[in-house]
Short mmCIF file of C-alpha atoms and ligand atoms in Angstrom, two decimals:
data_model
loop_
_atom_site.label_atom_id
_atom_site.label_comp_id
_atom_site.label_asym_id
_atom_site.label_seq_id
_atom_site.Cartn_x
_atom_site.Cartn_y
_atom_site.Cartn_z
CA UNK A 466 -85.86 -43.65 59.41
CA UNK A 467 -84.77 -40.78 56.60
CA UNK A 468 -82.09 -41.13 54.05
CA UNK A 469 -79.11 -40.19 53.94
CA UNK A 470 -78.71 -36.35 52.62
CA UNK A 471 -76.70 -36.63 49.32
CA UNK A 472 -73.57 -34.86 49.00
CA UNK A 473 -72.18 -32.09 46.56
CA UNK A 474 -69.52 -32.83 44.60
CA UNK A 475 -67.45 -30.21 42.69
CA UNK A 476 -65.55 -31.03 39.78
CA UNK A 477 -63.08 -27.70 38.06
CA UNK A 478 -61.89 -28.68 35.03
CA UNK A 479 -60.43 -27.30 31.82
CA UNK A 480 -60.54 -29.34 28.57
CA UNK A 481 -57.01 -28.62 28.47
CA UNK A 482 -56.22 -30.99 30.42
CA UNK A 483 -55.88 -34.61 29.66
CA UNK A 484 -55.98 -35.75 33.38
CA UNK A 485 -58.81 -34.39 33.66
CA UNK A 486 -60.98 -36.46 31.15
CA UNK A 487 -60.54 -40.17 32.72
CA UNK A 488 -61.52 -38.11 36.25
CA UNK A 489 -64.12 -37.34 33.98
CA UNK A 490 -65.34 -40.00 32.97
CA UNK A 491 -64.92 -41.69 35.87
CA UNK A 492 -67.44 -39.02 38.31
CA UNK A 493 -69.83 -39.92 35.22
CA UNK A 494 -69.58 -43.31 36.14
CA UNK A 495 -69.97 -42.99 39.42
CA UNK A 496 -72.09 -39.76 39.70
CA UNK A 497 -76.39 -41.83 39.73
CA UNK A 498 -73.91 -44.96 41.82
CA UNK A 499 -73.21 -42.47 45.10
CA UNK A 500 -75.08 -40.48 47.58
CA UNK A 501 -73.98 -37.74 45.35
CA UNK A 502 -74.40 -34.24 43.71
CA UNK A 503 -71.71 -33.70 40.81
CA UNK A 504 -71.77 -29.84 39.65
CA UNK A 505 -69.35 -29.90 36.98
CA UNK A 506 -67.25 -27.03 37.24
CA UNK A 507 -65.80 -25.21 34.44
CA UNK A 508 -62.76 -22.44 34.97
CA UNK A 509 -59.47 -21.45 33.60
CA UNK A 510 -56.62 -24.05 34.08
CA UNK A 511 -53.64 -20.88 32.82
CA UNK A 512 -56.02 -18.89 35.48
CA UNK A 513 -55.34 -21.53 37.57
CA UNK A 514 -51.45 -22.00 37.32
CA UNK A 515 -51.64 -18.12 37.33
CA UNK A 516 -52.76 -17.84 40.69
CA UNK A 517 -51.14 -20.60 42.44
CA UNK A 518 -48.39 -19.77 40.62
CA UNK A 519 -47.20 -23.25 39.28
CA UNK A 520 -45.75 -24.35 36.08
CA UNK A 521 -47.67 -27.07 34.00
CA UNK A 522 -45.77 -30.51 33.90
CA UNK A 523 -45.65 -31.33 30.10
CA UNK A 524 -42.94 -28.39 30.71
CA UNK A 525 -40.97 -29.97 32.05
CA UNK A 526 -39.18 -31.98 29.34
CA UNK A 527 -38.98 -34.92 31.81
CA UNK A 528 -42.64 -34.71 33.39
CA UNK A 529 -43.64 -34.24 29.71
CA UNK A 530 -42.14 -38.05 28.71
CA UNK A 531 -43.51 -39.85 31.55
CA UNK A 532 -47.01 -38.32 30.83
CA UNK A 533 -46.96 -39.30 27.65
CA UNK A 534 -46.58 -43.13 29.06
CA UNK A 535 -48.95 -42.47 31.87
CA UNK A 536 -51.82 -41.27 29.88
CA UNK A 537 -51.30 -44.21 27.83
CA UNK A 538 -51.94 -46.70 30.00
CA UNK A 539 -53.84 -45.15 32.08
CA UNK A 540 -56.94 -44.60 29.16
CA UNK A 541 -56.03 -47.89 28.70
CA UNK A 542 -56.78 -48.42 32.24
CA UNK A 543 -60.34 -46.46 32.73
CA UNK A 544 -60.91 -46.97 28.56
CA UNK A 545 -60.87 -43.94 27.99
CA UNK A 546 -60.44 -44.33 24.18
CA UNK A 547 -57.09 -40.87 24.41
CA UNK A 548 -54.18 -40.23 21.18
CA UNK A 549 -52.25 -37.18 22.34
CA UNK A 550 -52.25 -34.52 19.63
CA UNK A 551 -49.47 -34.48 17.43
CA UNK A 552 -48.54 -30.92 18.57
CA UNK A 553 -48.72 -30.89 22.17
CA UNK A 554 -47.12 -28.59 23.46
CA UNK A 555 -49.93 -25.99 20.24
CA UNK A 556 -53.14 -27.82 22.39
CA UNK A 557 -51.93 -26.34 25.69
CA UNK A 558 -49.51 -23.60 25.70
CA UNK A 559 -49.87 -21.77 22.73
CA UNK A 560 -53.95 -22.50 21.47
CA UNK A 561 -55.20 -22.67 24.88
CA UNK A 562 -58.43 -22.96 26.55
CA UNK A 563 -60.32 -19.03 26.68
CA UNK A 564 -62.96 -19.81 24.15
CA UNK A 565 -63.65 -23.19 24.82
CA UNK A 566 -63.96 -22.22 28.75
CA UNK A 567 -66.43 -19.25 27.97
CA UNK A 568 -68.63 -21.71 26.27
CA UNK A 569 -68.65 -24.13 28.54
CA UNK A 570 -69.72 -21.14 31.32
CA UNK A 571 -72.38 -19.40 28.76
CA UNK A 572 -73.78 -23.20 28.49
CA UNK A 573 -73.22 -23.56 31.99
CA UNK A 574 -74.99 -20.78 32.56
CA UNK A 575 -78.43 -21.54 30.25
CA UNK A 576 -78.75 -24.80 29.36
CA UNK A 577 -76.88 -27.30 31.88
CA UNK A 578 -78.63 -30.08 31.02
CA UNK A 579 -76.48 -29.84 27.35
CA UNK A 580 -73.11 -29.74 29.72
CA UNK A 581 -71.75 -33.07 30.79
CA UNK A 582 -72.03 -33.78 26.78
CA UNK A 583 -71.12 -31.08 25.58
CA UNK A 584 -67.28 -31.37 27.62
CA UNK A 585 -67.33 -35.19 26.80
CA UNK A 586 -67.53 -33.61 22.87
CA UNK A 587 -64.75 -31.01 23.76
CA UNK A 588 -62.45 -34.04 25.19
CA UNK A 589 -63.31 -35.84 22.14
CA UNK A 590 -62.22 -33.48 19.61
CA UNK A 591 -58.37 -32.58 20.79
CA UNK A 592 -57.81 -35.94 22.88
CA UNK A 593 -59.17 -38.64 20.57
CA UNK A 594 -59.50 -37.28 16.70
CA UNK A 595 -56.73 -34.17 17.39
CA UNK A 596 -59.27 -30.94 16.61
CA UNK A 597 -59.16 -27.64 17.60
CA UNK A 598 -61.80 -26.18 20.16
CA UNK A 599 -60.88 -22.51 19.87
CA UNK A 600 -62.43 -22.24 16.40
CA UNK A 601 -66.33 -21.04 16.20
CA UNK A 602 -67.12 -23.59 13.65
CA UNK A 603 -65.30 -26.40 16.29
CA UNK A 604 -67.05 -25.32 18.77
CA UNK A 605 -71.07 -25.33 17.10
CA UNK A 606 -69.40 -29.01 15.70
CA UNK A 607 -69.12 -30.43 19.86
CA UNK A 608 -72.69 -28.46 20.64
CA UNK A 609 -74.63 -30.45 17.82
CA UNK A 610 -72.88 -33.54 19.54
CA UNK A 611 -73.96 -32.35 22.24
CA UNK A 612 -76.84 -32.36 20.85
CA UNK A 613 -77.52 -28.40 21.40
CA UNK A 614 -80.21 -27.18 18.64
CA UNK A 615 -77.66 -25.34 16.02
CA UNK A 616 -80.25 -21.59 16.94
CA UNK A 617 -79.27 -21.81 20.81
CA UNK A 618 -75.45 -22.55 20.29
CA UNK A 619 -75.04 -19.64 17.68
CA UNK A 620 -76.80 -17.20 20.31
CA UNK A 621 -74.53 -18.52 23.22
CA UNK A 622 -71.49 -17.75 21.44
CA UNK A 623 -71.95 -14.76 20.62
CA UNK A 624 -72.26 -14.56 25.38
CA UNK A 625 -68.73 -15.55 24.82
CA UNK A 626 -67.46 -11.55 25.53
CA UNK A 627 -69.91 -10.19 27.99
CA UNK A 628 -69.04 -9.81 30.71
CA UNK A 629 -71.09 -12.19 32.53
CA UNK A 630 -69.78 -15.19 31.36
CA UNK A 631 -66.05 -13.63 31.36
CA UNK A 632 -66.90 -12.89 35.15
CA UNK A 633 -68.92 -15.76 35.63
CA UNK A 634 -65.19 -18.34 34.61
CA UNK A 635 -63.89 -15.59 36.28
CA UNK A 636 -65.21 -16.33 39.35
CA UNK A 637 -65.43 -20.09 38.94
CA UNK A 638 -61.30 -20.10 38.90
CA UNK A 639 -61.58 -18.03 41.96
CA UNK A 640 -63.78 -20.71 42.96
CA UNK A 641 -61.47 -23.10 42.87
CA UNK A 642 -57.75 -21.41 43.98
CA UNK A 643 -59.42 -21.34 46.67
CA UNK A 644 -59.68 -24.32 47.88
CA UNK A 645 -56.96 -24.39 47.44
CA UNK A 646 -56.49 -25.26 43.76
CA UNK A 647 -53.29 -25.95 41.43
CA UNK A 648 -54.46 -27.72 39.27
CA UNK A 649 -56.85 -29.67 36.67
CA UNK A 650 -58.87 -31.64 37.54
CA UNK A 651 -59.64 -30.14 41.21
CA UNK A 652 -62.35 -32.12 43.30
CA UNK A 653 -64.53 -30.38 45.83
CA UNK A 654 -66.62 -33.19 48.13
CA UNK A 655 -68.49 -31.24 50.24
CA UNK A 656 -69.01 -33.31 54.02
CA UNK A 657 -69.98 -32.94 56.68
CA UNK A 658 -70.66 -29.19 56.84
CA UNK A 659 -66.32 -29.97 55.34
CA UNK A 660 -64.86 -29.23 51.86
CA UNK A 661 -62.48 -31.44 50.83
CA UNK A 662 -60.60 -30.80 48.48
CA UNK A 663 -59.10 -33.28 46.01
CA UNK A 664 -56.04 -33.30 42.90
CA UNK A 665 -56.13 -35.18 39.94
CA UNK A 666 -57.55 -38.66 38.50
CA UNK A 667 -55.57 -40.98 40.62
CA UNK A 668 -57.55 -39.59 43.72
CA UNK A 669 -60.97 -40.87 43.48
CA UNK A 670 -60.35 -43.71 45.71
CA UNK A 671 -58.99 -41.63 49.00
CA UNK A 672 -62.20 -39.04 48.37
CA UNK A 673 -65.00 -42.72 47.87
CA UNK A 674 -63.28 -43.59 51.28
CA UNK A 675 -63.57 -39.73 52.95
CA UNK A 676 -67.35 -39.50 50.76
CA UNK A 677 -68.06 -43.43 52.68
CA UNK A 678 -68.42 -44.34 49.54
CA UNK A 679 -67.78 -48.07 47.86
CA UNK A 680 -65.02 -47.63 45.12
CA UNK A 681 -65.33 -50.04 42.48
CA UNK A 682 -62.08 -49.18 40.01
CA UNK A 683 -62.25 -46.86 37.09
CA UNK A 684 -65.03 -49.23 35.09
CA UNK A 685 -67.74 -49.74 37.91
CA UNK A 686 -69.91 -51.18 35.52
CA UNK A 687 -67.46 -53.96 34.49
CA UNK A 688 -67.57 -54.63 37.89
CA UNK A 689 -71.03 -54.81 39.18
CA UNK A 690 -71.12 -57.27 36.12
CA UNK A 691 -69.05 -59.15 37.50
CA UNK A 692 -69.93 -59.70 41.33
N1 GSH B 84 -51.18 -37.04 39.31
C1 GSH B 84 -52.59 -36.37 38.37
C2 GSH B 84 -51.74 -35.74 37.83
C3 GSH B 84 -52.84 -34.96 36.18
C4 GSH B 84 -52.60 -33.28 36.26
O1 GSH B 84 -51.64 -33.94 35.98
N2 GSH B 84 -53.37 -32.23 36.47
C5 GSH B 84 -52.04 -31.08 35.43
C6 GSH B 84 -53.06 -30.61 33.74
S1 GSH B 84 -53.06 -32.25 32.38
C7 GSH B 84 -52.38 -29.81 36.49
O2 GSH B 84 -52.45 -29.44 36.08
N3 GSH B 84 -51.03 -30.30 36.49
C8 GSH B 84 -50.11 -29.57 38.01
C9 GSH B 84 -49.02 -29.69 38.93
O3 GSH B 84 -48.80 -31.08 38.47
O4 GSH B 84 -48.26 -29.50 40.09
C10 GSH B 84 -53.18 -37.56 38.14
O5 GSH B 84 -53.40 -38.70 37.49
O6 GSH B 84 -54.39 -37.59 37.12
#
């Protein structure tokens, strides 16, 4: 009997979103375990908020307070080394992620073998070491940790204002909006010819159910070792 066809799962994300880091790490843990092709698709969360007429939950003071506690508990459970930056409002609402989004897009367009590790390194910068992700030197440092050769990084950084890169980031953002996105992470699983959209790091169990895959929790390796 032929093996069942692999299902494709698109992971739309912006590294400015701390919940997205959780979902990203869990999806990376599961990508070899499940019969899926995981496609990382960097988008621009501000564009999503605008396009969906939404606003970041962190702008509502009670939600911001709750999110701080929620993320602390969740990141412990998910084993993701999260630290809230010293000035989260500056990081999220002033500095933003346009350069990081364009850099991830350029990497996706030219050398996507580095995309997963570069994404992780950018998350580590903002949400572990409280470091900048907007300046070219910051992107250089993340790229070096992700193993991208220095000359290639310089060349990619020189394309951040190119129309092709801007258009691609805009198109990816629009593609997510077309699937009904209103925040990050937005995950689109293509199941039996139908695109199913899931929002949030807390919908992965549901997505596994829809995919017909087994869910072992956020730490599948540990769960396996215990069995
Ligand atoms: N419940 C979701 C929350 C994810 C979330 O709040 N994401 C933010 C960015 S950090 C967002 O885009 N929120 C849009 C909204 O809540 O409408 C989870 O656990 O992952």
